[in-house]
Every structure is written in C-alpha cells, then in structure tokens.
Coordinates of C-alpha atoms in Angstrom, one line a residue:
Chain A
M351 CA -11.1 -52.8 6.9
N352 CA -7.9 -50.9 6.3
D353 CA -8.9 -50.1 2.8
K354 CA -12.2 -48.8 4.0
L355 CA -10.5 -46.5 6.5
Y356 CA -8.2 -45.3 3.9
R357 CA -11.1 -44.4 1.6
I358 CA -12.8 -42.5 4.3
I359 CA -9.7 -40.5 5.1
L360 CA -9.2 -39.7 1.4
F361 CA -12.9 -38.8 1.0
V362 CA -12.8 -36.4 4.0
A363 CA -9.6 -34.8 2.8
A364 CA -10.9 -34.4 -0.7
L365 CA -14.1 -32.9 0.7
I366 CA -12.4 -30.2 2.8
V367 CA -10.8 -28.4 -0.1
P368 CA -14.1 -27.7 -2.0
I369 CA -15.7 -26.7 1.4
V370 CA -12.9 -24.2 2.1
C371 CA -13.1 -22.9 -1.5
G372 CA -16.9 -22.6 -1.2
G373 CA -16.6 -20.8 2.2
V374 CA -14.2 -18.3 0.7
V375 CA -16.6 -17.5 -2.2
Y376 CA -19.5 -17.4 0.3
A377 CA -17.7 -14.9 2.6
L378 CA -16.6 -12.8 -0.4
V379 CA -20.1 -12.6 -1.8
T380 CA -21.8 -11.8 1.4
D381 CA -19.3 -9.1 2.4
A382 CA -19.2 -7.6 -1.1
Y383 CA -23.0 -7.5 -1.3
D384 CA -23.2 -4.0 0.2
A385 CA -21.0 -2.5 -2.5
F386 CA -22.8 -4.3 -5.3
E387 CA -26.1 -3.2 -4.0
H388 CA -25.0 0.4 -3.5
F389 CA -23.3 0.9 -6.8
G390 CA -24.9 -1.8 -9.0
F391 CA -22.8 -4.8 -10.1
L392 CA -22.1 -3.6 -13.7
N393 CA -21.6 0.0 -12.6
F394 CA -19.1 -1.1 -9.9
L395 CA -17.1 -3.0 -12.6
T396 CA -17.1 -0.1 -15.1
S397 CA -16.8 2.9 -12.8
S398 CA -13.4 4.5 -12.7
Q399 CA -14.2 6.6 -9.6
W400 CA -12.4 5.9 -6.3
S401 CA -13.3 8.8 -4.2
Y402 CA -13.4 9.0 -0.4
T403 CA -15.4 12.2 -0.1
A404 CA -17.5 11.7 3.0
G405 CA -21.2 11.5 2.2
N406 CA -20.5 10.9 -1.5
E407 CA -18.2 7.9 -1.6
Q408 CA -17.7 6.5 -5.0
Y409 CA -16.0 3.2 -5.5
G410 CA -15.4 1.5 -8.8
A411 CA -13.2 -1.3 -9.8
L412 CA -12.2 -0.4 -13.3
P413 CA -8.9 1.3 -12.6
F414 CA -7.8 -1.7 -10.7
I415 CA -9.0 -4.3 -13.2
T416 CA -7.1 -2.3 -15.9
G417 CA -4.1 -2.0 -13.7
T418 CA -4.1 -5.8 -13.0
L419 CA -4.6 -6.8 -16.6
M420 CA -2.0 -4.4 -17.8
T421 CA 0.7 -5.5 -15.4
A422 CA 0.0 -9.2 -15.9
L423 CA -0.2 -9.1 -19.7
L424 CA 2.9 -6.9 -20.0
A425 CA 4.8 -9.2 -17.6
L426 CA 3.8 -12.0 -19.9
V427 CA 5.2 -10.2 -22.9
F428 CA 8.4 -9.4 -21.1
C429 CA 8.9 -12.9 -19.9
I430 CA 8.6 -14.6 -23.3
P431 CA 12.1 -13.8 -24.6
F432 CA 13.6 -15.3 -21.5
S433 CA 11.4 -18.2 -20.7
L434 CA 11.1 -19.7 -24.2
P435 CA 14.8 -19.9 -24.8
V436 CA 15.3 -21.4 -21.4
A437 CA 12.6 -24.0 -22.1
L438 CA 14.1 -24.9 -25.4
F439 CA 17.6 -25.1 -23.9
V440 CA 16.5 -27.4 -21.1
G441 CA 13.9 -29.4 -23.0
E442 CA 15.5 -29.8 -26.4
Y443 CA 18.9 -28.5 -27.2
F444 CA 20.8 -29.5 -24.1
R445 CA 18.3 -32.0 -22.8
G446 CA 19.7 -34.2 -20.1
T447 CA 23.1 -32.5 -19.9
K448 CA 24.7 -31.1 -16.8
V449 CA 24.3 -27.5 -18.1
A450 CA 20.6 -28.0 -18.6
S451 CA 20.1 -29.3 -15.1
V452 CA 22.1 -26.4 -13.7
L453 CA 20.1 -23.9 -15.7
S454 CA 16.8 -25.4 -14.7
T455 CA 17.8 -25.5 -11.1
V456 CA 18.8 -21.9 -11.2
T457 CA 15.5 -20.9 -12.9
D458 CA 13.6 -22.9 -10.3
L459 CA 15.5 -21.0 -7.6
L460 CA 13.9 -17.8 -8.9
A461 CA 10.5 -19.3 -7.9
G462 CA 11.7 -19.7 -4.3
I463 CA 12.6 -16.0 -3.7
P464 CA 9.9 -14.3 -1.6
S465 CA 8.0 -11.6 -3.4
I466 CA 9.1 -8.9 -0.9
I467 CA 12.7 -9.5 -2.0
Y468 CA 11.7 -9.0 -5.6
G469 CA 9.9 -5.8 -4.5
L470 CA 13.0 -4.5 -2.7
W471 CA 15.2 -5.3 -5.6
G472 CA 12.8 -3.6 -8.0
F473 CA 12.6 -0.5 -5.7
F474 CA 16.2 -0.1 -4.9
T475 CA 17.9 -1.4 -8.1
L476 CA 15.5 -1.4 -11.1
R477 CA 13.6 1.7 -10.3
P478 CA 16.7 4.0 -10.1
I479 CA 17.9 2.5 -13.4
L480 CA 14.6 3.2 -15.2
M481 CA 14.8 6.8 -13.8
A482 CA 18.4 7.3 -14.8
L483 CA 17.6 6.1 -18.3
D484 CA 14.6 8.4 -18.4
I485 CA 12.4 5.5 -19.4
S486 CA 10.1 6.3 -16.5
P487 CA 10.5 9.8 -15.0
Q488 CA 8.8 9.1 -11.7
G489 CA 10.2 5.6 -11.4
S490 CA 7.1 3.8 -10.1
G491 CA 4.5 2.6 -12.5
V492 CA 3.0 -0.2 -14.5
L493 CA 6.2 -0.7 -16.5
T494 CA 8.4 -1.1 -13.4
A495 CA 5.9 -3.5 -11.8
S496 CA 5.6 -5.6 -15.0
L497 CA 9.3 -6.0 -15.4
V498 CA 9.8 -7.4 -12.0
L499 CA 6.6 -9.6 -12.3
A500 CA 8.1 -10.9 -15.6
I501 CA 11.1 -12.2 -13.7
M502 CA 8.9 -13.7 -11.1
I503 CA 6.9 -15.8 -13.5
I504 CA 9.8 -16.9 -15.7
P505 CA 10.5 -20.1 -13.6
Y506 CA 6.8 -21.2 -13.8
V507 CA 6.6 -20.7 -17.6
A508 CA 10.1 -22.1 -18.3
S509 CA 9.8 -25.3 -16.4
L510 CA 6.2 -26.1 -17.5
S511 CA 7.0 -25.3 -21.2
A512 CA 10.2 -27.5 -20.9
E513 CA 8.0 -30.4 -19.8
F514 CA 5.7 -30.0 -22.8
I515 CA 8.7 -29.7 -25.1
K516 CA 10.2 -32.9 -23.7
M517 CA 6.8 -34.7 -24.3
V518 CA 7.1 -34.3 -28.1
P519 CA 7.4 -37.8 -29.4
N520 CA 10.9 -38.8 -30.6
D521 CA 9.6 -40.6 -33.7
L522 CA 8.3 -37.3 -35.1
K523 CA 11.6 -35.5 -34.5
E524 CA 13.7 -38.4 -35.8
G525 CA 11.4 -38.5 -38.9
A526 CA 12.1 -34.9 -39.5
Y527 CA 15.8 -35.2 -39.1
S528 CA 15.9 -38.2 -41.5
L529 CA 14.3 -36.0 -44.1
G530 CA 17.2 -33.6 -43.7
A531 CA 15.5 -31.0 -41.4
T532 CA 17.8 -28.7 -39.4
R533 CA 17.4 -28.2 -35.7
A534 CA 15.7 -24.9 -36.2
E535 CA 13.3 -26.4 -38.6
V536 CA 12.5 -29.2 -36.2
I537 CA 11.7 -26.6 -33.5
R538 CA 9.6 -24.5 -35.8
K539 CA 7.8 -27.3 -37.7
I540 CA 7.6 -30.1 -35.2
I541 CA 8.0 -28.9 -31.6
F542 CA 6.0 -25.7 -31.8
P543 CA 3.0 -27.2 -33.5
V544 CA 3.0 -30.3 -31.3
A545 CA 3.8 -28.7 -27.9
G546 CA 2.3 -25.3 -28.8
S547 CA -0.9 -25.5 -26.9
G548 CA 0.9 -26.9 -23.9
I549 CA 3.4 -24.0 -24.0
F550 CA 0.5 -21.6 -24.4
S551 CA -1.2 -23.1 -21.4
S552 CA 1.9 -22.6 -19.3
Y553 CA 1.8 -18.9 -20.1
V554 CA -1.9 -18.8 -19.2
L555 CA -1.2 -20.4 -15.9
A556 CA 1.6 -17.9 -15.3
I557 CA -0.8 -15.0 -15.8
G558 CA -2.8 -16.5 -12.9
R559 CA 0.2 -16.0 -10.7
A560 CA 0.9 -12.5 -12.0
L561 CA -2.7 -11.4 -11.5
G562 CA -2.7 -12.0 -7.8
E563 CA 0.9 -10.9 -7.0
T564 CA 0.5 -8.3 -4.2
M565 CA 3.7 -7.2 -2.4
T566 CA 5.9 -6.6 -5.4
V567 CA 3.2 -4.7 -7.3
T568 CA 2.3 -2.5 -4.2
M569 CA 5.9 -1.5 -3.9
L570 CA 6.4 -0.6 -7.5
I571 CA 3.2 0.4 -9.2
G572 CA 2.8 3.9 -7.6
N573 CA -0.5 3.2 -6.0
T574 CA -2.7 5.9 -7.6
N575 CA -6.3 5.1 -8.1
N576 CA -6.7 6.0 -11.7
I577 CA -6.6 4.1 -15.0
P578 CA -3.0 4.1 -16.2
D579 CA -2.9 6.1 -19.5
S580 CA 0.4 4.7 -20.6
I581 CA 2.7 1.9 -19.5
Q582 CA 4.9 4.4 -17.7
S583 CA 2.1 5.9 -15.6
T584 CA 1.3 4.9 -12.1
G585 CA -1.8 2.9 -11.2
N586 CA -3.0 0.2 -8.8
S587 CA -3.8 -3.4 -9.2
M588 CA -6.7 -5.2 -7.6
A589 CA -4.4 -7.0 -5.1
S590 CA -2.4 -3.8 -4.4
I591 CA -5.5 -1.6 -3.7
I592 CA -6.7 -4.2 -1.2
A593 CA -3.2 -4.4 0.5
N594 CA -3.0 -0.6 0.6
Q595 CA -6.4 0.2 2.0
F596 CA -7.7 -2.8 3.9
G597 CA -6.2 -1.7 7.2
E598 CA -8.2 1.6 7.6
A599 CA -11.3 0.7 5.5
D600 CA -14.7 0.3 6.9
D601 CA -18.4 0.3 5.8
L602 CA -18.8 0.9 2.1
R603 CA -15.0 1.1 1.3
L604 CA -14.4 -2.2 3.1
S605 CA -17.2 -3.8 1.1
S606 CA -15.9 -2.4 -2.1
L607 CA -12.4 -3.8 -1.4
I608 CA -13.9 -7.2 -0.7
A609 CA -15.9 -6.9 -4.0
I610 CA -12.6 -6.2 -5.8
G611 CA -11.3 -9.4 -4.1
L612 CA -14.2 -11.3 -5.5
V613 CA -13.7 -9.9 -9.0
L614 CA -10.0 -10.9 -8.8
F615 CA -11.0 -14.4 -7.6
L616 CA -13.4 -14.8 -10.6
I617 CA -10.8 -13.5 -13.1
T618 CA -8.1 -15.7 -11.8
A619 CA -10.5 -18.7 -11.7
L620 CA -11.5 -18.0 -15.3
I621 CA -7.9 -17.8 -16.5
N622 CA -6.9 -20.9 -14.7
M623 CA -9.8 -22.7 -16.3
I624 CA -8.7 -21.6 -19.7
G625 CA -5.2 -22.8 -18.9
K626 CA -6.5 -26.3 -17.8
M627 CA -8.6 -26.6 -21.0
M628 CA -5.5 -25.9 -23.1
I629 CA -3.5 -28.5 -21.2
K630 CA -6.2 -31.1 -21.9
R631 CA -6.2 -30.3 -25.6
A632 CA -2.4 -30.5 -25.5
R633 CA -2.6 -34.1 -24.2
I634 CA -5.0 -35.2 -26.9
V635 CA -2.7 -34.1 -29.7
Chain B
M775 CA -11.0 -0.9 20.1
R776 CA -14.5 -0.8 18.8
D777 CA -14.9 -4.5 19.2
K778 CA -13.7 -4.1 22.8
V779 CA -10.9 -6.6 22.5
V780 CA -8.0 -4.3 23.4
D781 CA -7.0 -2.3 26.5
F782 CA -6.3 0.9 24.6
A783 CA -5.8 2.2 21.0
G784 CA -3.3 4.8 19.7
S785 CA -4.3 7.3 17.0
D786 CA -3.0 10.5 15.4
A787 CA -6.6 11.5 14.6
F788 CA -9.1 12.1 17.4
L789 CA -12.5 10.4 17.1
T790 CA -15.1 12.5 15.3
D791 CA -18.3 13.3 17.0
K792 CA -20.0 10.7 14.8
E793 CA -17.6 8.0 15.8
M794 CA -17.9 9.0 19.5
A795 CA -21.7 8.7 19.2
E796 CA -21.4 5.2 17.9
M797 CA -19.3 4.1 20.9
E798 CA -19.4 4.0 24.6
P799 CA -17.8 7.0 26.2
V800 CA -14.1 7.2 25.8
V801 CA -11.2 9.3 27.1
H802 CA -8.6 10.8 24.8
V803 CA -5.2 11.0 26.5
P804 CA -2.5 12.9 24.5
T805 CA 0.7 11.1 25.0
C806 CA 3.2 13.3 23.1
M807 CA 3.4 15.6 20.1
G808 CA 4.4 14.9 16.6
A809 CA 4.4 16.8 13.4
V810 CA 4.1 16.1 9.7
V811 CA 7.1 17.4 7.7
V812 CA 7.2 18.2 4.0
A813 CA 10.2 16.2 2.9
Y814 CA 11.8 16.7 -0.5
N815 CA 14.6 15.4 -2.7
L816 CA 16.3 18.1 -4.7
D817 CA 20.0 18.1 -5.7
G818 CA 21.9 20.8 -4.0
V819 CA 19.0 22.4 -2.2
K820 CA 19.7 22.6 1.5
E821 CA 16.9 24.9 2.6
L822 CA 13.5 25.1 1.1
K823 CA 10.9 27.7 2.3
L824 CA 7.2 27.0 1.7
T825 CA 3.9 28.5 2.7
G826 CA 0.8 26.5 3.3
E827 CA -0.9 27.7 0.2
V828 CA 2.1 26.8 -2.0
V829 CA 2.1 23.3 -0.4
A830 CA -1.6 23.0 -1.1
D831 CA -1.1 24.0 -4.7
I832 CA 1.8 21.6 -5.2
F833 CA -0.3 18.7 -4.0
A834 CA -3.3 19.9 -5.9
G835 CA -1.2 19.7 -9.1
K836 CA -1.5 23.5 -9.7
I837 CA 2.2 24.2 -9.2
R838 CA 3.9 21.6 -11.4
M839 CA 7.5 22.8 -11.9
W840 CA 10.2 23.4 -9.3
N841 CA 11.1 26.7 -10.9
D842 CA 7.6 28.0 -10.6
E843 CA 7.8 31.7 -9.8
R844 CA 5.9 31.3 -6.5
L845 CA 8.6 28.9 -5.4
T846 CA 11.5 31.0 -6.6
A847 CA 9.9 34.1 -5.0
L848 CA 9.9 32.3 -1.6
N849 CA 13.4 31.0 -2.1
P850 CA 15.6 33.7 -3.5
G851 CA 19.1 32.6 -4.2
V852 CA 18.2 28.9 -4.2
A853 CA 18.8 27.1 -7.5
L854 CA 15.5 25.3 -8.1
P855 CA 15.6 23.0 -11.2
A856 CA 13.4 23.3 -14.2
E857 CA 12.0 19.8 -13.5
A858 CA 8.5 18.5 -12.9
I859 CA 7.5 18.2 -9.2
I860 CA 6.6 14.6 -8.2
P861 CA 4.3 14.7 -5.2
V862 CA 4.3 11.6 -3.0
F863 CA 1.4 10.7 -0.8
R864 CA 0.1 7.9 1.4
S865 CA -1.7 5.0 -0.3
D866 CA -3.2 3.7 2.9
G867 CA -5.6 5.6 5.2
S868 CA -3.5 7.3 7.9
G869 CA -3.5 9.9 10.7
T870 CA -0.5 11.5 9.0
T871 CA -2.6 12.2 5.9
F872 CA -5.4 13.5 8.3
I873 CA -3.0 16.0 10.0
F874 CA -1.5 17.1 6.7
T875 CA -4.8 17.7 4.9
D876 CA -6.4 19.2 8.0
Y877 CA -3.6 21.8 7.8
L878 CA -4.0 22.3 4.0
A879 CA -7.8 22.7 4.4
K880 CA -7.2 25.4 7.0
V881 CA -4.8 27.5 5.0
S882 CA -6.2 27.0 1.5
P883 CA -9.9 27.5 0.7
M884 CA -9.2 25.8 -2.6
W885 CA -8.0 22.6 -0.8
K886 CA -10.9 22.7 1.6
E887 CA -13.4 22.8 -1.2
K888 CA -11.8 20.4 -3.6
F889 CA -10.1 17.8 -1.4
G890 CA -11.0 18.4 2.2
A891 CA -9.4 16.8 5.2
G892 CA -9.4 13.1 6.0
K893 CA -7.4 9.9 6.6
S894 CA -7.7 9.2 2.8
V895 CA -7.9 12.0 0.3
N896 CA -8.2 11.9 -3.5
F897 CA -4.8 13.3 -4.4
P898 CA -4.9 14.3 -8.0
S899 CA -1.3 13.7 -9.1
G900 CA 1.9 12.0 -8.2
Q901 CA 2.4 8.6 -6.7
A902 CA 1.6 6.9 -3.4
A903 CA 3.3 4.5 -1.1
K904 CA 2.3 2.5 1.9
G905 CA 3.2 3.8 5.4
N906 CA 5.6 6.5 6.5
P907 CA 8.6 4.3 5.6
G908 CA 7.1 3.8 2.2
V909 CA 6.7 7.5 1.5
A910 CA 10.1 8.4 3.0
G911 CA 11.7 5.6 0.9
V912 CA 10.1 6.9 -2.3
I913 CA 11.2 10.4 -1.6
S914 CA 14.8 9.5 -0.8
Q915 CA 14.9 7.4 -4.0
T916 CA 13.2 9.8 -6.4
K917 CA 14.8 13.1 -7.5
N918 CA 12.5 16.1 -7.7
S919 CA 9.9 14.5 -5.4
I920 CA 8.1 16.1 -2.4
G921 CA 5.9 14.4 0.1
Y922 CA 4.7 14.4 3.7
V923 CA 6.1 12.2 6.3
G924 CA 5.6 11.8 10.1
S925 CA 8.3 13.9 11.8
E926 CA 9.7 10.9 13.7
Y927 CA 10.6 9.2 10.4
A928 CA 12.0 12.3 8.8
F929 CA 14.1 13.2 11.9
A930 CA 15.4 9.6 12.2
Q931 CA 16.2 9.1 8.5
K932 CA 17.6 12.6 8.1
I933 CA 15.9 13.3 4.8
P934 CA 15.7 17.1 4.1
Y935 CA 12.4 18.8 4.9
A936 CA 11.0 22.2 4.3
I937 CA 10.6 25.3 6.5
I938 CA 7.0 26.2 6.6
Q939 CA 5.4 29.5 7.3
N940 CA 3.1 29.5 10.4
A941 CA 0.0 31.5 11.1
R942 CA 2.2 34.4 12.5
G943 CA 4.1 34.7 9.3
E944 CA 7.3 33.1 10.7
F945 CA 9.2 30.5 8.7
V946 CA 9.7 27.6 11.1
L947 CA 11.7 24.4 10.9
P948 CA 10.1 21.4 12.6
T949 CA 12.0 20.7 15.9
A950 CA 10.9 19.3 19.3
E951 CA 10.6 23.0 20.5
S952 CA 8.6 24.4 17.6
I953 CA 6.3 21.4 17.7
S954 CA 5.6 21.8 21.4
A955 CA 5.1 25.5 20.8
A956 CA 2.1 24.7 18.6
A957 CA 0.2 23.5 21.7
A958 CA 0.6 26.7 23.5
G959 CA -2.9 28.0 22.6
T960 CA -6.1 27.0 24.3
I961 CA -6.9 23.3 24.5
P962 CA -10.4 22.0 25.2
A963 CA -11.0 19.9 28.3
D964 CA -11.3 16.6 26.4
T965 CA -8.1 17.5 24.4
R966 CA -9.8 16.6 21.1
T967 CA -8.4 19.4 19.1
S968 CA -6.5 20.1 16.0
I969 CA -3.5 22.3 16.6
T970 CA -2.5 22.6 13.0
N971 CA -1.9 26.2 11.8
A972 CA -1.7 27.2 15.5
D973 CA -1.6 30.9 16.2
A974 CA 1.4 30.8 18.5
A975 CA 4.9 32.3 18.3
G976 CA 7.5 29.9 17.0
A977 CA 5.0 27.2 16.4
Y978 CA 5.5 24.7 13.6
P979 CA 2.2 24.7 11.8
I980 CA 1.7 21.1 10.9
S981 CA 1.9 19.8 14.5
A982 CA -0.5 17.5 16.3
F983 CA -1.1 15.5 19.4
T984 CA -1.0 11.8 19.3
W985 CA -3.6 10.1 21.5
I986 CA -4.2 6.9 23.4
I987 CA -7.9 6.3 23.6
I988 CA -9.4 4.2 26.4
Y989 CA -13.0 3.5 27.5
K990 CA -14.2 5.7 30.4
E991 CA -15.8 2.6 32.0
Q992 CA -13.0 0.1 32.2
N993 CA -15.1 -3.0 33.2
Y994 CA -15.8 -4.4 29.7
S995 CA -15.3 -7.7 28.0
G996 CA -14.5 -9.3 31.4
R997 CA -11.5 -7.2 32.1
S998 CA -10.3 -7.4 35.7
K999 CA -9.7 -4.5 38.0
E1000 CA -6.0 -5.2 37.9
Q1001 CA -6.0 -4.8 34.1
A1002 CA -7.8 -1.5 34.4
E1003 CA -5.4 -0.2 37.1
A1004 CA -2.4 -1.3 35.1
T1005 CA -3.7 0.5 32.0
L1006 CA -4.0 3.7 34.0
D1007 CA -0.6 3.2 35.6
L1008 CA 0.9 3.0 32.1
L1009 CA -0.8 6.2 31.0
Q1010 CA 0.3 8.0 34.1
Y1011 CA 3.8 6.8 33.5
I1012 CA 3.6 8.0 29.9
L1013 CA 2.6 11.5 31.1
S1014 CA 5.4 11.6 33.7
D1015 CA 8.4 13.9 33.2
E1016 CA 10.6 10.9 32.9
V1017 CA 8.9 9.7 29.7
Q1018 CA 8.1 13.1 28.3
N1019 CA 11.8 14.0 28.4
I1020 CA 12.5 10.9 26.3
T1021 CA 10.1 11.9 23.5
S1022 CA 12.5 14.2 21.8
E1023 CA 15.2 11.5 21.8
V1024 CA 12.9 9.3 19.9
H1025 CA 12.0 12.1 17.5
Y1026 CA 8.7 13.2 18.9
A1027 CA 8.1 16.3 21.1
P1028 CA 7.0 16.6 24.7
L1029 CA 3.6 17.7 25.8
P1030 CA 3.3 21.2 27.2
A1031 CA 2.4 21.4 30.9
K1032 CA -1.2 22.4 30.3
A1033 CA -1.9 19.3 28.1
K1034 CA -0.4 17.1 30.8
E1035 CA -2.6 18.7 33.5
L1036 CA -5.8 18.2 31.4
S1037 CA -4.8 14.6 30.8
M1038 CA -4.4 13.9 34.5
E1039 CA -7.8 15.4 35.2
N1040 CA -9.4 13.3 32.5
L1041 CA -7.8 10.1 33.8
K1042 CA -9.4 10.8 37.2
A1043 CA -12.8 10.4 35.5
V1044 CA -12.0 6.8 34.4
T1045 CA -14.0 4.3 36.4
Y1046 CA -14.2 0.6 37.1
D1047 CA -17.8 -0.4 37.9
G1048 CA -18.7 3.2 38.2
V1049 CA -16.0 3.9 40.8
A1050 CA -13.1 6.2 40.0
I1051 CA -9.9 4.2 39.8
L1052 CA -7.5 7.0 40.6
Q1053 CA -8.1 8.6 44.0

C-alpha cells in the first residue's frame, strides 16, 4: 500500500514538470502568433528592423539573436583560460588536497552571487576601467557584457569539467606514468582525449546559462536595437530587449517580444540538448 | 488601469485620442509639474548652453563632436573637448522620452519627420539604459556623454544639466520657478496638453504636467463608494497648497493656480452611480 502511494506521488510530481513546460511553450506560441503572422516567421527571424514608428511598426529578432550569440560565445572564449586551469587544478594536479577544496569552494561561491551584483560591479568597476584603457570608448557594449558573463559562468564550467577530469580511470594514467610520461603529457594525451567530450559538454551547458542571463547584460550591453558591428559596439540580447521593453509594450510589440522569448527558449533548449548528447557520449567512452 | 483593477494611474504622457476612444471616459488630474533636463558629463564644463535644434541634431547623430562649431558658437569661452559625443537615451518606453521627443519634434522639423514623438523612439546613435536612474547612472559614469533625465533625478543627484533656449529666445535653467512658468499659457479644460516649448517668459522649454488618471464613473469592478470618495479625497489633498508647496522640495514644481482651478472643476464631474461625488 505504502509503495503504491509512493508511486502515485512520484508519478504526479514527475507529470507536473512536463505540464508546466508544455504550458510555457503553449503560452509563448499563442501570444507570439500575432507577430509571426504579421511579419512571417522567417522574416521575423531575419529582419534587423526594430522600429516603433506608429502605423509602420517593424519588429525583427535578428539584432537580438546576434547580440545574444555574440555575448554568449565571447563569454565562453573569455572563460576558458580561467575555468580550464581551475578544473585541472581541482581535478588532477591538487586533487583531494586542502588547497583544491578551498579553490573549488571559492569558485562555487561565484555561482551564488546574484546577477544584479555582477551587473553593478561591471557597471561601476569594469566599465570605467575599459573606458580608461580606451578599449571601449563608450564603456557599454558586447565586450563589457561578455567579460562579466564569462566570470559568471566560470563556476559552472570549472566544477563540471573537474568532475569529468576526476572520472578519467586511474589505470590509464598510471599506465602512462609507468611508460615515463610527464604530467603535462598525461594531461594532453590521456585526460583531454578521455574527458574531452565531457569537458566540451560543460562548456555547452554554460552557454545555456549565458544565453538567458538578463540583468547583467541589460546593465552593460548598451541596449541599442541594432546588430553589433564589432565587439566594442553596443547592442541588445534577446533577454535584455524583453527586460527593457516589456513594461510599456502592447499589441504588436508585446507579441514580438514574446516571440523573441520563444526563439530564446528554442535556442536554449537546442543547446542544452546538444550538451546532454555530448555528456552521454562522454559516459560511453 | 485599462483592466480596471486599480483606483488610479499616474502618467507623464496624457492619453491620446485613440487611447481615450478605447476606454470608458476618464479624467486627467495634473498633480504637479516636472521637466526633462539635458544632463551631460564634460570635464571642467560648468555651464552649457543649447538650443532645441542643436539638441535634436546631437540626438539625431548629426552633431558628433563636442567642439562642433554650432556648440562652440553657443558657448563662447567654454573649453569644449575635441571628443565624440555619446548620446544616452532610454531603453524602455517612457513618459520622459515622450516629453523630450515631443519638444524636439516641435523645434526641429528634421526630428519631427525622421523620428517623431513617442514613448519609444528609434534613436540612431549612442547607448541606452533602463529608467531615469539608469540613464543618470550612465551619464555620471561616462565622460563626454549627454542624455535626457527627469528633472527630479537630475536635481536630486546633482548632475550638471544644460541651459536651454526657450521659445522667447531666453536661455533658461530648469528650476521649480522656470518649470511652473511654462504652464502660464492657455490650458484646455481637460488639461490634456503638451506645454513643451511654451511661449512664456522665463519658461523652461522641456516642461510637462504629470497626471493622475481616474475613471469618470467610479463604480467599476465592484468598488465601494468609500473607495471612490477616498480616491477623490487623495486627489484634492494632492492639489492643496500644503502638498503643492512640498513639490519643489522633492524636486518637482508646483502647479500654477489656473491648472489647480481646472483640476478642481474636473473632479466635480466625477460620479459614483451617475451622482457627483463632490458637492
């Protein structure tokens, strides 16, 4: 009897999640329908116009898709030189030592900082530095947003990659050492090939987080509705345009913003799926 | 407000005829006056004079450098740097943007044709931030920037702002007095009017009313008569001298006597079940 009850509770709980997810998709699709109908699905995705002119409103998602992908990918590039060494430090070189546990705790702490704090730090500390160094004359932009995003995703990448590095079988490593391999050679020839797709998947999953980050990006990207023509220029991401304009939007603009939300949802889902597939492959190896 | 879930709504932009047509009759009650100031961040520049057209050209991306000859001609003796101007505007829809662009559209035919007036406008250059605090923050953190901010934020945060030429040709600094002076002209009975670029002596040209909007018939969504009376009590209190005198302390400006009279008249037309609430 108890077992049966337990099953039912589990079943209901498990059912609620897909229902919520389905409901979100349903709401997004129905509310985005107007925009897709008015502009055409493909045209909405490829138009770079975002113009409020009454009577001739033009809303296209391309500037924001570009802005999102640019910030997320740049953040990924910037985070590699920090997250990979941390992962190797914690997962291989100083594995199990006090230093490693302190380092991994500190890295994990980064994940607990609210994004508004990252935004404020970026705005008041990083942005003036970039301006003073003349790296970005107007301060805000894709580059500034990506740098802060990079710091935000380091903990996710570092701890997940460290787990995959720890999973590399000891036999393989010991075998390599017995053949006279140095530590650097073991990392290059054993750890990277074995844990590679796992490490890669941790980066893919981190992109998923970078794509949807809203507050930090809104505070730093400059919020202009055009396609960024360089990494210093200003732009807007899908999440930041929604955060900026949702409050006062109605009719077609509201529907367009929801359509952007749907596109963001699809892109994030796709990237997470790729990440999951990579993890599965990593397990098989 | 439109969904009839609130007692009143506040707005810097009055409802358009189209919006009015889609709703049941409403009453606009001006509560006080505010202005939009043109704030800037320039090392060593204490006073900056601008005309409406120059402001329009800066935000249209036509004047790109601080040492542009039109700027230096307006500001003789001021050392304007040979740096690019960084315009800052609002990323969210806002009444502040409406007041600012309404003014630019009045003084610059180019602005009216290319960009128009609205709560959201397609600014061609610069960067945007969310809310008045966002714009004020970006300006105070970014050298060589210029942007428009609600006067209450600029006054409170003490960031420098420009002196703007009004319709009479006078260069006016936004103050409580110069903002109130902008309402000295004729005001229509329903108070729905833009007073930017007002033709009045000493008037700061980018001034505006800020309104509270209520439904003319107060019996909606099951509201009680007590609620309706309390709403009107509040509005009468807001219009009283006691409150109007506080406005300048909190960095707004008081309503001129005429606007107050009109508001009191309009409040008398507010009904509950068709019966006037104020006797």
